[in-house]
mmCIF file of C-alpha atoms in Angstrom:
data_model
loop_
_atom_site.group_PDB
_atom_site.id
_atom_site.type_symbol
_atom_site.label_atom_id
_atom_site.label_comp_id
_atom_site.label_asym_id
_atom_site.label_seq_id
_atom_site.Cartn_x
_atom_site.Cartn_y
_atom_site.Cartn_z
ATOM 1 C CA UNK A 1 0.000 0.000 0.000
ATOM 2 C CA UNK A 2 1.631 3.156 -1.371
ATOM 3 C CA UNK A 3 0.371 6.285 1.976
ATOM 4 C CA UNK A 4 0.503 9.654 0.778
ATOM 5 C CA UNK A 5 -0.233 13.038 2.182
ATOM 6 C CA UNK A 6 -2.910 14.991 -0.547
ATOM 7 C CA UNK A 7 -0.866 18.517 -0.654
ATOM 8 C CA UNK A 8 -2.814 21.527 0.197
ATOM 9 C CA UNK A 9 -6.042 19.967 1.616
ATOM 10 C CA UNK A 10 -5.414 19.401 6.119
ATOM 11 C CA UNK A 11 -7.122 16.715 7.863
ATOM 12 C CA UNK A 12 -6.946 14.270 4.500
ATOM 13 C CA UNK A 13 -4.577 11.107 4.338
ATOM 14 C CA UNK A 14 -4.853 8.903 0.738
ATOM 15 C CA UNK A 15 -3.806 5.164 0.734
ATOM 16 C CA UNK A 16 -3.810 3.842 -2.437
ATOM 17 C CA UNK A 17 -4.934 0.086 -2.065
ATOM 18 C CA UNK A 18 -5.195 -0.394 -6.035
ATOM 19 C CA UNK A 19 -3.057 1.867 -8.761
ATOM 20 C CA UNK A 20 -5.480 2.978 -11.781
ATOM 21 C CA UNK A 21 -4.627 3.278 -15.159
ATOM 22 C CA UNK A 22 -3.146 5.929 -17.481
ATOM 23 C CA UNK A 23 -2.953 9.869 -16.403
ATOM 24 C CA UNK A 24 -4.686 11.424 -13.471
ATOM 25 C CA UNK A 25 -7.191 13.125 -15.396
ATOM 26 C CA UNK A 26 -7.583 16.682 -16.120
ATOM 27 C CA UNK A 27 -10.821 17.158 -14.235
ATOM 28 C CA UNK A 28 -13.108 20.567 -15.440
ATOM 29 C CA UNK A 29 -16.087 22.160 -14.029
ATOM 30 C CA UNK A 30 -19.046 19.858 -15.455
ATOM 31 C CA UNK A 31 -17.279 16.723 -15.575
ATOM 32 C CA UNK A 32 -19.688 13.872 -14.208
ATOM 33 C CA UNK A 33 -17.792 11.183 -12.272
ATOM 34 C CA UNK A 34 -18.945 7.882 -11.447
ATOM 35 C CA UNK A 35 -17.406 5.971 -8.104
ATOM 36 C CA UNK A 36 -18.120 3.140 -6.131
ATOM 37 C CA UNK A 37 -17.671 4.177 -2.129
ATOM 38 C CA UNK A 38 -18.124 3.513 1.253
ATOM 39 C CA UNK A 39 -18.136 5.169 3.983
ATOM 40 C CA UNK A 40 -16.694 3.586 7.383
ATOM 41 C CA UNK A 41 -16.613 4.849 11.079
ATOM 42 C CA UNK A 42 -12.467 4.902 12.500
ATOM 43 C CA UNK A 43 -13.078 2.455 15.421
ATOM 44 C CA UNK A 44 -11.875 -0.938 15.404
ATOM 45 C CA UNK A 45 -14.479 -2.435 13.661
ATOM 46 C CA UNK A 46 -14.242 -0.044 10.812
ATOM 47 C CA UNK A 47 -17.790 0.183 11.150
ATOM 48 C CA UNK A 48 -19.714 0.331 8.340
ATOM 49 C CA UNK A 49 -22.141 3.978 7.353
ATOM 50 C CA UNK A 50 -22.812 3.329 3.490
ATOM 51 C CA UNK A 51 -21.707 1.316 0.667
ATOM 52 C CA UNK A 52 -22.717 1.802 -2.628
ATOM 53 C CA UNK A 53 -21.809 -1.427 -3.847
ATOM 54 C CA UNK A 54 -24.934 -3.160 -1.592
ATOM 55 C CA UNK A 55 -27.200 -0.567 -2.956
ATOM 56 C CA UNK A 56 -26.290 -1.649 -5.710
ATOM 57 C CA UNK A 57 -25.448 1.577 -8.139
ATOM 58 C CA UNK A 58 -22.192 3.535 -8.325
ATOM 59 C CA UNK A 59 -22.286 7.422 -7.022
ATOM 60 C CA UNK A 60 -22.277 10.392 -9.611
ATOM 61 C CA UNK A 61 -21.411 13.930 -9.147
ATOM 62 C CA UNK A 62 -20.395 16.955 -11.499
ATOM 63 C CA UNK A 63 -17.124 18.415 -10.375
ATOM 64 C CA UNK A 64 -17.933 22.256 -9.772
ATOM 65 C CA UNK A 65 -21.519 22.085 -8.711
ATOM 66 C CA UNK A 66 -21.171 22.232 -4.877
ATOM 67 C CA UNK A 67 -21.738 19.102 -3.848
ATOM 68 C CA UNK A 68 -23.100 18.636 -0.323
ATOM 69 C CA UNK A 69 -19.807 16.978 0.969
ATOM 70 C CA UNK A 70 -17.092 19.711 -1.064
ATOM 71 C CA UNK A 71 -14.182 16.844 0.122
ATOM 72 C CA UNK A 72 -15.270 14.414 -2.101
ATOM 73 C CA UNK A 73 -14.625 16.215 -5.109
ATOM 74 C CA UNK A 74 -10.913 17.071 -4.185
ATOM 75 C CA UNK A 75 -10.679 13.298 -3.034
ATOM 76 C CA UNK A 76 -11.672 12.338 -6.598
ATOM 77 C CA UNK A 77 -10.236 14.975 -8.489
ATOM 78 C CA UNK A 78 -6.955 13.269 -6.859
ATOM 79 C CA UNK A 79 -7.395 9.152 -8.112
ATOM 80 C CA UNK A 80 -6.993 7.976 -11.922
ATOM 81 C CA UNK A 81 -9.556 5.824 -13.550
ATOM 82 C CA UNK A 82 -10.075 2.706 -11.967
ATOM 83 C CA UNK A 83 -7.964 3.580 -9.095
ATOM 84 C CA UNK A 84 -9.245 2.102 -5.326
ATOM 85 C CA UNK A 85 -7.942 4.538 -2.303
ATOM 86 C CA UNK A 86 -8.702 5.100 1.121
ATOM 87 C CA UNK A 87 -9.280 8.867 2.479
ATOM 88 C CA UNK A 88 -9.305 9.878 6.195
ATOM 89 C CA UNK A 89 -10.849 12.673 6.831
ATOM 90 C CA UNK A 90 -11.330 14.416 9.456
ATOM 91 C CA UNK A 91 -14.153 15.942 11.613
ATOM 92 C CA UNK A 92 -13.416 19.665 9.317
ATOM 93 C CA UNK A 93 -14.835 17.534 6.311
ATOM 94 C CA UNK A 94 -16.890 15.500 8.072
ATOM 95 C CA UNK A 95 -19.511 17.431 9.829
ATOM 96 C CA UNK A 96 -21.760 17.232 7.001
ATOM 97 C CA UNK A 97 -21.664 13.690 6.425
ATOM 98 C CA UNK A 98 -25.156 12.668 8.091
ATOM 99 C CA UNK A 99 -27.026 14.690 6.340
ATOM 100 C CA UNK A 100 -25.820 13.803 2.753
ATOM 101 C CA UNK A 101 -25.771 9.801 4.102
ATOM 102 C CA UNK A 102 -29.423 10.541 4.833
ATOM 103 C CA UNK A 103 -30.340 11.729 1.098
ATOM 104 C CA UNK A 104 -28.863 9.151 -0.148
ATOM 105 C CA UNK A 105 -30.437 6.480 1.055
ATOM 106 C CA UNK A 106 -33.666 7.803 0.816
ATOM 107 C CA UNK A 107 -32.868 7.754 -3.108
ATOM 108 C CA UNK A 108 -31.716 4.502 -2.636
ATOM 109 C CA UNK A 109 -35.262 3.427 -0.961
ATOM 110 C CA UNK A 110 -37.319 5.181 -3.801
ATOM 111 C CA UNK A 111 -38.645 7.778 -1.625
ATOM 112 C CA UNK A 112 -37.909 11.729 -2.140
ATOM 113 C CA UNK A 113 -35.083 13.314 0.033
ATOM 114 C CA UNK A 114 -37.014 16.689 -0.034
ATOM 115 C CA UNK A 115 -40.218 15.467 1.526
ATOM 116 C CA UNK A 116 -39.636 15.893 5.088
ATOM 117 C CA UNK A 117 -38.983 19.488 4.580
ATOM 118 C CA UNK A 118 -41.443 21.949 6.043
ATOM 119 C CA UNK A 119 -40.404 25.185 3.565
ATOM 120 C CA UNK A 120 -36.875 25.416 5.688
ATOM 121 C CA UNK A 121 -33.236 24.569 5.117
ATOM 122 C CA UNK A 122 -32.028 20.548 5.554
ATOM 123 C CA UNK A 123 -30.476 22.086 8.714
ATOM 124 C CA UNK A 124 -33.120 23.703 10.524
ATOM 125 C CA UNK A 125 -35.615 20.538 9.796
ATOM 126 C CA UNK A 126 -33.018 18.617 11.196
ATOM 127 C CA UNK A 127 -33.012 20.715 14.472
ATOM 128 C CA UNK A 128 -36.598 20.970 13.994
ATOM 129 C CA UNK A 129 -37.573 17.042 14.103
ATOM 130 C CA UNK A 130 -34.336 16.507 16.717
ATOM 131 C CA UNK A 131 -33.616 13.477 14.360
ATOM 132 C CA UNK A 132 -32.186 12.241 10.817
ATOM 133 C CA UNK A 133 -34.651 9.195 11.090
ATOM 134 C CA UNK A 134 -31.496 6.939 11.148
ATOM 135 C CA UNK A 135 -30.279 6.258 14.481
ATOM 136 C CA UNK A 136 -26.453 5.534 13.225
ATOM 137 C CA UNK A 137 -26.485 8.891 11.331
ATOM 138 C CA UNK A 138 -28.282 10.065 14.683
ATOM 139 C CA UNK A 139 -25.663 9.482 16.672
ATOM 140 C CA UNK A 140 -22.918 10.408 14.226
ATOM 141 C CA UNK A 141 -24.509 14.127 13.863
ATOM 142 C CA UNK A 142 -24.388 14.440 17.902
ATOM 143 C CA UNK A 143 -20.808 13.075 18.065
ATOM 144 C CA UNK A 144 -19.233 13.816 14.825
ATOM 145 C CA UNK A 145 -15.864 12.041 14.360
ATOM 146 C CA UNK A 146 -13.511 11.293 11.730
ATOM 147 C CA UNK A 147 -14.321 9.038 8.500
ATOM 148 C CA UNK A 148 -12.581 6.667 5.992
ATOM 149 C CA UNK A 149 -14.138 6.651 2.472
ATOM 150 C CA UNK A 150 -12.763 3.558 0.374
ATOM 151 C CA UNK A 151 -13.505 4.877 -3.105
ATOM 152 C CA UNK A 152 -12.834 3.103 -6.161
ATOM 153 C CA UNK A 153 -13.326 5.794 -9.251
ATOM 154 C CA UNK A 154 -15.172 4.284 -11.804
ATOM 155 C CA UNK A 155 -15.572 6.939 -14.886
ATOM 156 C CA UNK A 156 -15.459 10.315 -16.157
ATOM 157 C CA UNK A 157 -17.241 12.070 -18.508
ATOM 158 C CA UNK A 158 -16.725 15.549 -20.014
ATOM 159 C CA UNK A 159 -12.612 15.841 -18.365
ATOM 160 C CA UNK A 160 -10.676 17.233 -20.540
ATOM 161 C CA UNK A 161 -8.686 13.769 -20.709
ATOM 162 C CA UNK A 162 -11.448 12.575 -22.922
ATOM 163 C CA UNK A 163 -11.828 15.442 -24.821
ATOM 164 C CA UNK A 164 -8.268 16.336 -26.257
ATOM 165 C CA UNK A 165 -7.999 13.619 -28.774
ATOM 166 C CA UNK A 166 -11.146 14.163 -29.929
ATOM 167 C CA UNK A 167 -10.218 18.306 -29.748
ATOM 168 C CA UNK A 168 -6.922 17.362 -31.514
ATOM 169 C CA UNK A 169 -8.960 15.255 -34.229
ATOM 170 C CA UNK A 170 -11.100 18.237 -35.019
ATOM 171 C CA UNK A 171 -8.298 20.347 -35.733
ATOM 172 C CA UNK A 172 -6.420 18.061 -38.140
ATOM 173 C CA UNK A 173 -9.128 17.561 -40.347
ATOM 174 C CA UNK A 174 -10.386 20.516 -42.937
ATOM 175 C CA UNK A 175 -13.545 21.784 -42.549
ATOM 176 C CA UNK A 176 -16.014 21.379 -45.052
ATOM 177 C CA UNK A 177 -16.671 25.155 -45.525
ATOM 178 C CA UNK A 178 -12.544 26.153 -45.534
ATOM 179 C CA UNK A 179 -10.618 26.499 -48.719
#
């Protein structure tokens, strides 16, 4: 296992468990990734929060569209296709966690993560019902602690990676309309 430090972002530690392939990719605003994660507690267990995996469908997110938990996109923005690392992180990154856990698996069980809203932010219903409805992510909002996310990165779509052969394509072929 190959432990690095990511540069520039505190309270993060990488382990790679399995190298990916080719260059790290040049991620852009608007590029959709797809990963495979889960989320464990740091205790000796390594309990388990989430898994995508036993949902059963991979995570997506657009880089640049202020996702819920901000970490994750510097996290992937950091692995190559088809790369598997682990990411402590702590409680800085963290805090948030429950909330977005919560969403999620209320996609996962078909219902809508909006519903319990009364007209109010995701915070203040939170403070207003005193719970998440999941007594794990309960708990983790009163106490909130450090987390390791094992994410394997799956795809990208839309980094420039992908584009510049196609970009470089384009410009060696004459267009139809040039003399």
């Amino acid at each position: 296992m190959d432990v690095s430090l990511l540069l520039n972002v505190e309270g993060v530690k990488k382990t790679i468990l399995h190298g990916g392939t080719g260059e790290l990719p040049s991620f852009i605003t608007g590029s959709r990734v797809t990963f495979h994660f889960r989320t464990m507690k740091c205790d000796d267990e390594r309990t388990v929060i989430d898994d995508s995996k036993q949902v059963g469908q991979p995570m997506s997110i657009i880089i640049g569209n202020m996702f819920k938990l901000e970490v994750w996109e510097t996290l992937l923005t950091s692995m190559r296709l088809g790369e598997v690392a682990e990411f402590w992180c702590d409680t800085i990154h963290t805090g948030v966690y429950p909330m977005l856990s919560r969403s999620l698996r209320q996609v996962a069980e078909g219902k809508d993560p909006t519903s319990w809203h009364v007209h109010t932010c995701g915070l203040a219903n939170m403070f207003a019902y005193h719970t998440l409805g999941y007594e794990d992510l309960d708990e983790l909002q009163k106490e909130p602690q450090p987390l390791v996310f094992l994410i394997e990165l799956l795809q990208d779509f839309y980094s420039i990676g992908h584009l510049l052969p196609f970009l470089q394509d384009l410009e060696l072929r004459p267009l139809p309309w040039s003399l």
